[in-house]
Amino acid sequence: MWSVTRPLLQECTLACYRLLSAMTQAVPPILSITPSRALVDEKFQVLVENLPPGCPVTLHSLHHSEDKDDWEAYGHYVSDHRGVVSVTEDLSFGGTYTGKEPMGLLWSMRPVPGSREGLRLRKINVCTPMLVNISVHSGHEDFRDRTPLASALAERWYMAPGVKRIDINKQGVQGTLFIPPGPGPFPTLLDMWGGGVGLLEYRSALLASRGYVSFSLDYLRSEHLSADVEFKYFETAFNIIRNHPQVIPDRVGILGISLGSTVAFNLTAYSTIIKPRCIVCISSNHYHPPGTTLKAGFKILSKHFHKAHFDENNYMSWRSFGLDLIADPSNNVEVGRINCPMLLVNGCDDQNWPTVETAEEVARLLREGGKEHLLSRLAYPGAGHLIEPPFSPHFRATKFIILNSKKKVILLWGGHTKAHSDAQEDSWRKSLSFLQLHLYHSPSVKAKL
């Protein structure tokens, strides 16, 4: 079909280009983004007007990251009889996404051709927006070589107006606290990322924008001498936020992804001090040999790297030897001890860790203990390990620095772009509903937003 229609499309493109050249002198095309300033989990509408009817055009998004890399997405469209292209209503016939995808210009972003290998896009300074330039170009081929017909700038924010950001360095605990606007007090989350290096704040900023005090905890920087000292670090962090004047002390939950979910399981199962109201574990991992620190656990893990699987691109997957490790119950957190509601979010194409099998094991243990009613599960076919806030780009494989050795590898996370994007959007909405149910829905909760 493409070989038949391609000459006709090229002819239409040339005709439209001539007509556009004439039109731009009189009534130039207009590109609008509504709203042009929004939170990252909010949808926008992109509209192009004043095109010739039936005109092939390409919508292109471009973002220059804080790491100095360029990311792009694009879709090929044909204007309707009114000379209008609506990304919300119209079909993309090709590009980095196809079909009717209102947010495809964001979630299908990828590094521009010629970029470094293994990149991952993450917001570093949450006090500034993610700026995305969206432009419209004539034609479907070689569009980058043409001057844009029109363009507009979108601001995508993780931090809503009025959210407070506070650096925490107290009692040996480090992290960043985000407080929603309003007098409060508010329900709260202890937010923990995975085994990557560095403190990430953007999810906590977004949670605060949705009405939760959120503490993004830096927990891998310190060299804890023993498992007991490390455990007390987390208990201290929990107490710091629980005792904050703008926090409802009995409405504190834990959210963790990957290694952060390991911490959530471990604290909730064994601590006599930490009693979270609920926990959310994304890409669940309950592997934590007793008596070891997190870094010591990574050292044990690294001894199995020779069993790792490498795909056709030489990207490293831990899933295969992860199955061997969690097969021994003594290596795992006793999740059957947990007594609070929990939500497990997993991608069925996770190539980093056996998270689906972990979720099955958690369900079995809770069922055997008569606690199955505490468990909610979300499993997404085609989604990978790195389940991020909505409309974030999908990263199938990225560079990763191994703890202890500091060796750089490219880890295979898994997932397929469209399915993974759908999972991110759906899981965020359902996670917020879960948190609303367990942290807000109570006569004792009287947060004032």
Short mmCIF file of C-alpha atoms in Angstrom, two decimals, residues 4-378:
data_model
loop_
_atom_site.label_atom_id
_atom_site.label_comp_id
_atom_site.label_asym_id
_atom_site.label_seq_id
_atom_site.Cartn_x
_atom_site.Cartn_y
_atom_site.Cartn_z
CA VAL A 4 1.36 2.76 -4.31
CA THR A 5 0.49 5.86 -2.33
CA ARG A 6 4.02 7.25 -1.88
CA PRO A 7 4.27 9.00 -5.32
CA LEU A 8 0.83 10.53 -4.78
CA LEU A 9 1.88 11.69 -1.30
CA GLN A 10 5.04 13.26 -2.70
CA GLU A 11 2.98 15.06 -5.35
CA CYS A 12 0.56 16.31 -2.67
CA THR A 13 3.49 17.44 -0.54
CA LEU A 14 4.96 19.49 -3.39
CA ALA A 15 1.59 21.01 -4.18
CA CYS A 16 0.95 21.82 -0.53
CA TYR A 17 4.42 23.25 -0.15
CA ARG A 18 3.81 25.66 -3.04
CA LEU A 19 0.42 26.59 -1.63
CA LEU A 20 1.82 27.01 1.87
CA SER A 21 4.56 29.29 0.56
CA ALA A 22 1.89 31.50 -0.89
CA MET A 23 -0.41 31.25 2.15
CA THR A 24 2.25 32.07 4.72
CA GLN A 25 2.59 35.52 3.20
CA ALA A 26 -1.13 36.14 3.79
CA VAL A 27 -2.53 33.79 6.47
CA PRO A 28 0.29 31.73 8.04
CA PRO A 29 -0.41 28.41 9.79
CA ILE A 30 -1.04 28.64 13.53
CA LEU A 31 0.06 26.01 16.07
CA SER A 32 -1.46 26.14 19.54
CA ILE A 33 -0.95 24.08 22.71
CA THR A 34 -3.72 24.04 25.32
CA PRO A 35 -2.81 24.34 28.11
CA SER A 36 0.69 25.48 27.28
CA ARG A 37 1.65 25.27 30.98
CA ALA A 38 0.59 22.16 32.91
CA LEU A 39 1.70 19.42 35.29
CA VAL A 40 3.42 16.48 33.63
CA ASP A 41 0.51 14.12 34.37
CA GLU A 42 -1.99 16.41 32.63
CA LYS A 43 -2.94 16.09 28.98
CA PHE A 44 -2.66 18.88 26.44
CA GLN A 45 -4.18 19.54 23.03
CA VAL A 46 -2.05 20.40 20.01
CA LEU A 47 -3.87 22.06 17.12
CA VAL A 48 -2.63 23.31 13.75
CA GLU A 49 -4.87 25.64 11.73
CA ASN A 50 -4.71 27.53 8.42
CA LEU A 51 -3.24 24.65 6.41
CA PRO A 52 -4.39 23.75 2.89
CA PRO A 53 -6.97 20.89 2.94
CA GLY A 54 -5.43 17.43 2.53
CA CYS A 55 -1.92 18.68 3.24
CA PRO A 56 0.70 16.19 4.56
CA VAL A 57 2.53 17.64 7.56
CA THR A 58 4.73 16.40 10.40
CA LEU A 59 4.28 17.44 14.04
CA HIS A 60 7.64 17.39 15.83
CA SER A 61 8.48 17.75 19.53
CA LEU A 62 11.98 18.57 20.76
CA HIS A 63 13.38 18.77 24.28
CA HIS A 64 16.92 19.74 25.30
CA SER A 65 17.60 17.91 28.57
CA GLU A 66 19.54 19.08 31.59
CA ASP A 67 22.15 16.49 30.59
CA LYS A 68 22.59 18.44 27.31
CA ASP A 69 20.97 15.74 25.17
CA ASP A 70 18.20 16.29 22.62
CA TRP A 71 15.04 14.19 22.68
CA GLU A 72 12.38 14.13 19.98
CA ALA A 73 9.11 12.59 18.85
CA TYR A 74 7.10 13.11 15.68
CA GLY A 75 3.92 12.06 13.94
CA HIS A 76 2.84 12.29 10.30
CA TYR A 77 -0.59 13.82 9.70
CA VAL A 78 -2.80 15.01 6.84
CA SER A 79 -4.95 18.11 7.35
CA ASP A 80 -8.74 17.76 7.07
CA HIS A 81 -11.10 19.59 4.72
CA ARG A 82 -10.86 22.69 6.93
CA GLY A 83 -7.06 22.73 6.80
CA VAL A 84 -6.83 21.62 10.45
CA VAL A 85 -4.73 18.98 12.23
CA SER A 86 -5.76 18.04 15.76
CA VAL A 87 -3.31 15.70 17.50
CA THR A 88 -6.10 14.82 19.94
CA GLU A 89 -8.60 13.79 17.25
CA ASP A 90 -6.59 12.83 14.15
CA LEU A 91 -4.58 9.78 13.23
CA SER A 92 -0.80 9.75 12.92
CA PHE A 93 0.13 7.75 9.82
CA GLY A 94 3.72 7.19 10.91
CA GLY A 95 6.62 8.52 12.97
CA THR A 96 7.56 7.58 16.53
CA TYR A 97 3.89 6.72 17.15
CA THR A 98 0.82 5.89 15.05
CA GLY A 99 -2.92 6.19 15.45
CA LYS A 100 -4.90 8.60 17.60
CA GLU A 101 -2.47 9.47 20.38
CA PRO A 102 -3.08 12.86 22.04
CA MET A 103 0.16 12.61 24.08
CA GLY A 104 2.32 10.73 21.58
CA LEU A 105 4.54 13.77 21.13
CA LEU A 106 5.70 13.22 24.72
CA TRP A 107 5.63 9.52 25.58
CA SER A 108 7.26 8.39 22.31
CA MET A 109 10.24 10.72 22.74
CA ARG A 110 13.65 9.20 22.03
CA PRO A 111 17.20 10.56 21.70
CA VAL A 112 17.77 12.25 18.34
CA PRO A 113 19.80 10.26 15.79
CA GLY A 114 23.51 10.26 16.63
CA SER A 115 23.01 10.60 20.41
CA ARG A 116 24.99 8.73 23.04
CA GLU A 117 23.90 5.17 23.79
CA GLY A 118 21.83 4.21 26.83
CA LEU A 119 20.37 7.61 27.71
CA ARG A 120 17.58 8.14 30.24
CA LEU A 121 15.55 11.34 30.55
CA ARG A 122 15.01 12.49 34.13
CA LYS A 123 14.21 15.94 35.51
CA ILE A 124 16.93 17.18 37.83
CA ASN A 125 15.77 20.66 38.87
CA VAL A 126 12.08 20.38 39.68
CA CYS A 127 11.84 24.13 40.32
CA THR A 128 11.99 24.68 36.55
CA PRO A 129 9.73 23.21 33.87
CA MET A 130 10.52 20.67 31.21
CA LEU A 131 10.41 22.78 28.04
CA VAL A 132 9.15 21.08 24.88
CA ASN A 133 9.18 22.88 21.55
CA ILE A 134 6.46 21.61 19.22
CA SER A 135 6.62 22.54 15.55
CA VAL A 136 4.81 21.69 12.32
CA HIS A 137 6.68 20.98 9.07
CA SER A 138 5.46 20.41 5.54
CA GLY A 139 5.62 16.84 4.24
CA HIS A 140 6.38 13.50 5.84
CA GLU A 141 9.96 12.95 4.67
CA ASP A 142 13.10 14.91 5.44
CA PHE A 143 11.00 17.26 7.55
CA ARG A 144 13.96 18.23 9.74
CA ASP A 145 15.56 19.91 6.72
CA ARG A 146 12.61 22.29 6.31
CA THR A 147 11.94 25.50 8.20
CA PRO A 148 8.98 25.02 10.57
CA LEU A 149 5.68 26.44 9.38
CA ALA A 150 4.80 27.30 12.99
CA SER A 151 5.89 26.37 16.50
CA ALA A 152 4.93 26.79 20.14
CA LEU A 153 6.48 26.02 23.54
CA ALA A 154 4.97 23.73 26.18
CA GLU A 155 5.94 23.95 29.85
CA ARG A 156 5.62 20.65 31.71
CA TRP A 157 5.92 21.00 35.48
CA TYR A 158 6.44 18.46 38.25
CA MET A 159 5.95 21.08 40.95
CA ALA A 160 2.65 22.96 41.10
CA PRO A 161 2.49 26.62 42.20
CA GLY A 162 2.63 26.88 45.98
CA VAL A 163 4.42 23.56 46.59
CA LYS A 164 7.31 24.02 49.03
CA ARG A 165 10.66 22.29 48.51
CA ILE A 166 12.79 21.81 51.64
CA ASP A 167 16.26 20.25 51.83
CA ILE A 168 16.52 17.85 54.77
CA ASN A 169 19.79 17.06 56.53
CA LYS A 170 18.72 16.08 60.01
CA GLN A 171 19.82 13.38 62.46
CA GLY A 172 22.04 11.96 59.74
CA VAL A 173 19.13 11.66 57.28
CA GLN A 174 19.31 13.33 53.88
CA GLY A 175 16.61 13.97 51.31
CA THR A 176 14.13 16.51 50.01
CA LEU A 177 10.71 17.25 51.47
CA PHE A 178 7.85 18.58 49.35
CA ILE A 179 4.78 20.13 51.01
CA PRO A 180 1.53 20.91 49.15
CA PRO A 181 0.06 24.42 49.21
CA GLY A 182 -2.44 25.13 51.96
CA PRO A 183 -2.42 24.97 55.76
CA GLY A 184 -2.56 21.18 56.06
CA PRO A 185 -1.84 18.91 57.82
CA PHE A 186 -1.58 16.36 55.00
CA PRO A 187 -1.18 12.63 54.47
CA THR A 188 2.43 11.80 53.63
CA LEU A 189 4.61 9.43 51.63
CA LEU A 190 8.17 8.25 52.11
CA ASP A 191 9.33 8.06 48.49
CA MET A 192 12.26 5.83 47.50
CA TRP A 193 13.79 5.19 44.09
CA GLY A 194 15.86 2.19 43.00
CA GLY A 195 19.54 1.35 42.92
CA GLY A 196 20.69 4.17 40.66
CA VAL A 197 23.08 6.77 42.02
CA GLY A 198 21.79 10.17 43.13
CA LEU A 199 18.73 11.73 44.72
CA LEU A 200 15.69 12.00 42.43
CA GLU A 201 12.97 14.47 43.36
CA TYR A 202 10.52 14.65 40.47
CA ARG A 203 8.03 12.00 41.60
CA SER A 204 7.89 13.50 45.11
CA ALA A 205 7.30 16.96 43.64
CA LEU A 206 4.41 15.57 41.57
CA LEU A 207 2.93 13.77 44.57
CA ALA A 208 3.01 17.04 46.53
CA SER A 209 1.26 18.68 43.59
CA ARG A 210 -1.48 16.08 44.11
CA GLY A 211 -1.95 16.80 47.81
CA TYR A 212 0.62 14.64 49.66
CA VAL A 213 3.62 15.68 51.68
CA SER A 214 6.35 13.60 50.07
CA PHE A 215 9.87 12.92 51.28
CA SER A 216 12.32 11.78 48.60
CA LEU A 217 14.89 9.91 50.65
CA ASP A 218 18.58 9.68 49.75
CA TYR A 219 19.48 6.27 51.11
CA LEU A 220 22.42 4.95 49.09
CA ARG A 221 24.95 7.72 49.63
CA SER A 222 26.00 6.69 53.12
CA GLU A 223 28.18 3.69 53.91
CA HIS A 224 26.26 2.01 56.74
CA LEU A 225 28.48 -0.21 58.84
CA SER A 226 25.79 -2.73 59.68
CA ALA A 227 22.27 -3.74 58.73
CA ASP A 228 21.04 -2.47 62.11
CA VAL A 229 22.49 1.00 61.52
CA GLU A 230 20.96 1.09 58.05
CA PHE A 231 17.59 -0.02 59.37
CA LYS A 232 17.64 2.74 61.98
CA TYR A 233 18.38 5.26 59.21
CA PHE A 234 15.05 4.44 57.58
CA GLU A 235 13.22 4.46 60.90
CA THR A 236 14.67 7.88 61.67
CA ALA A 237 13.59 9.17 58.26
CA PHE A 238 10.07 7.87 58.84
CA ASN A 239 9.91 9.56 62.24
CA ILE A 240 11.19 12.87 60.86
CA ILE A 241 8.27 13.14 58.46
CA ARG A 242 5.73 11.64 60.86
CA ASN A 243 6.57 14.32 63.44
CA HIS A 244 6.47 17.22 60.97
CA PRO A 245 3.76 19.78 61.95
CA GLN A 246 2.15 19.64 58.50
CA VAL A 247 1.87 15.85 58.49
CA ILE A 248 -1.01 13.75 59.81
CA PRO A 249 1.08 11.33 61.89
CA ASP A 250 -1.08 8.24 61.43
CA ARG A 251 -1.45 8.78 57.68
CA VAL A 252 2.04 8.04 56.41
CA GLY A 253 2.60 5.59 53.55
CA ILE A 254 5.63 4.29 51.67
CA LEU A 255 6.17 4.28 47.90
CA GLY A 256 9.14 2.51 46.36
CA ILE A 257 10.27 1.35 42.95
CA SER A 258 12.64 -1.59 42.38
CA LEU A 259 15.20 -1.49 45.25
CA GLY A 260 12.94 1.09 46.90
CA SER A 261 10.20 -1.56 47.01
CA THR A 262 12.66 -3.90 48.75
CA VAL A 263 13.11 -1.28 51.44
CA ALA A 264 9.35 -0.80 51.71
CA PHE A 265 8.79 -4.54 52.19
CA ASN A 266 11.65 -4.84 54.69
CA LEU A 267 10.63 -1.91 56.87
CA THR A 268 6.94 -2.80 56.90
CA ALA A 269 7.62 -6.44 57.73
CA TYR A 270 10.20 -6.05 60.49
CA SER A 271 10.13 -2.57 62.04
CA THR A 272 8.47 -2.05 65.41
CA ILE A 273 8.60 1.71 64.83
CA ILE A 274 7.49 2.09 61.21
CA LYS A 275 3.81 1.33 60.82
CA PRO A 276 2.82 2.72 57.42
CA ARG A 277 -0.84 3.17 56.61
CA CYS A 278 -0.23 1.56 53.19
CA ILE A 279 2.59 0.83 50.74
CA VAL A 280 2.92 1.03 46.95
CA CYS A 281 5.62 -1.16 45.40
CA ILE A 282 6.46 -0.59 41.72
CA SER A 283 8.47 -3.33 39.99
CA SER A 284 8.40 -5.33 43.21
CA ASN A 285 11.53 -6.90 44.65
CA HIS A 286 11.56 -8.75 47.99
CA TYR A 287 15.11 -10.12 47.67
CA HIS A 288 17.05 -9.02 50.76
CA PRO A 289 19.26 -11.60 52.52
CA PRO A 290 18.83 -11.20 56.28
CA GLY A 291 21.50 -9.32 58.17
CA THR A 292 22.88 -7.54 55.10
CA THR A 293 22.95 -3.88 54.14
CA LEU A 294 21.59 -2.88 50.75
CA LYS A 295 25.09 -2.43 49.37
CA ALA A 296 26.15 -5.79 50.77
CA GLY A 297 23.13 -7.28 49.04
CA PHE A 298 24.31 -5.74 45.79
CA LYS A 299 27.72 -7.28 46.36
CA ILE A 300 26.10 -10.71 46.68
CA LEU A 301 24.08 -9.95 43.57
CA SER A 302 27.21 -9.05 41.62
CA LYS A 303 28.64 -12.52 42.22
CA HIS A 304 25.89 -13.85 39.96
CA PHE A 305 26.55 -11.46 37.07
CA HIS A 306 28.28 -14.24 35.15
CA LYS A 307 24.83 -15.87 34.91
CA ALA A 308 23.26 -12.74 33.43
CA HIS A 309 21.58 -12.90 30.05
CA PHE A 310 22.69 -10.56 27.27
CA ASP A 311 20.39 -9.73 24.36
CA GLU A 312 21.34 -9.17 20.72
CA ASN A 313 22.52 -5.64 21.57
CA ASN A 314 24.68 -6.91 24.46
CA TYR A 315 22.33 -5.33 27.00
CA MET A 316 22.45 -7.02 30.41
CA SER A 317 19.39 -8.65 32.04
CA TRP A 318 19.30 -9.83 35.66
CA ARG A 319 15.98 -11.61 35.36
CA SER A 320 17.34 -15.14 34.87
CA PHE A 321 19.60 -15.28 37.92
CA GLY A 322 17.06 -13.24 39.89
CA LEU A 323 14.68 -16.19 39.55
CA ASP A 324 17.34 -18.44 41.10
CA LEU A 325 17.94 -16.07 44.00
CA ILE A 326 14.31 -15.58 45.00
CA ALA A 327 13.67 -19.35 44.73
CA ASP A 328 15.40 -19.67 48.12
CA PRO A 329 12.91 -18.30 50.71
CA SER A 330 15.73 -17.47 53.12
CA ASN A 331 16.90 -14.75 50.71
CA ASN A 332 13.60 -12.91 50.82
CA VAL A 333 11.73 -10.53 53.10
CA GLU A 334 8.99 -12.31 55.05
CA VAL A 335 6.21 -10.35 53.40
CA GLY A 336 3.60 -12.47 55.19
CA ARG A 337 4.37 -10.38 58.29
CA ILE A 338 2.99 -7.23 56.64
CA ASN A 339 -0.34 -6.01 58.04
CA CYS A 340 -1.16 -2.93 55.95
CA PRO A 341 -2.77 -2.54 52.51
CA MET A 342 -0.32 -2.81 49.65
CA LEU A 343 -0.45 -2.13 45.92
CA LEU A 344 1.95 -3.99 43.62
CA VAL A 345 2.56 -2.51 40.15
CA ASN A 346 4.47 -4.65 37.66
CA GLY A 347 5.25 -4.87 33.95
CA CYS A 348 4.89 -8.33 32.38
CA ASP A 349 7.84 -7.69 30.05
CA ASP A 350 10.19 -6.72 32.89
CA GLN A 351 13.63 -7.94 31.77
CA ASN A 352 15.52 -6.60 34.77
CA TRP A 353 14.02 -8.61 37.62
CA PRO A 354 11.36 -11.34 38.07
CA THR A 355 8.82 -8.85 39.41
CA VAL A 356 5.75 -10.74 38.22
CA GLU A 357 6.97 -13.89 39.97
CA THR A 358 7.69 -11.79 43.06
CA ALA A 359 4.11 -10.48 43.02
CA GLU A 360 2.81 -14.05 42.69
CA GLU A 361 4.91 -15.11 45.68
CA VAL A 362 3.71 -12.15 47.75
CA ALA A 363 0.10 -13.04 46.90
CA ARG A 364 0.68 -16.69 47.88
CA LEU A 365 2.22 -15.81 51.23
CA LEU A 366 -0.53 -13.34 52.09
CA ARG A 367 -3.19 -15.84 51.04
CA GLU A 368 -1.66 -18.50 53.28
CA GLY A 369 -1.70 -16.04 56.18
CA GLY A 370 -5.30 -15.03 55.60
CA LYS A 371 -4.24 -11.54 54.50
CA GLU A 372 -5.08 -11.63 50.80
CA HIS A 373 -7.60 -8.83 51.34
CA LEU A 374 -4.67 -6.46 51.96
CA LEU A 375 -3.27 -6.93 48.45
CA SER A 376 -4.10 -5.03 45.25
CA ARG A 377 -2.20 -5.89 42.06
CA LEU A 378 -1.67 -4.23 38.70
#
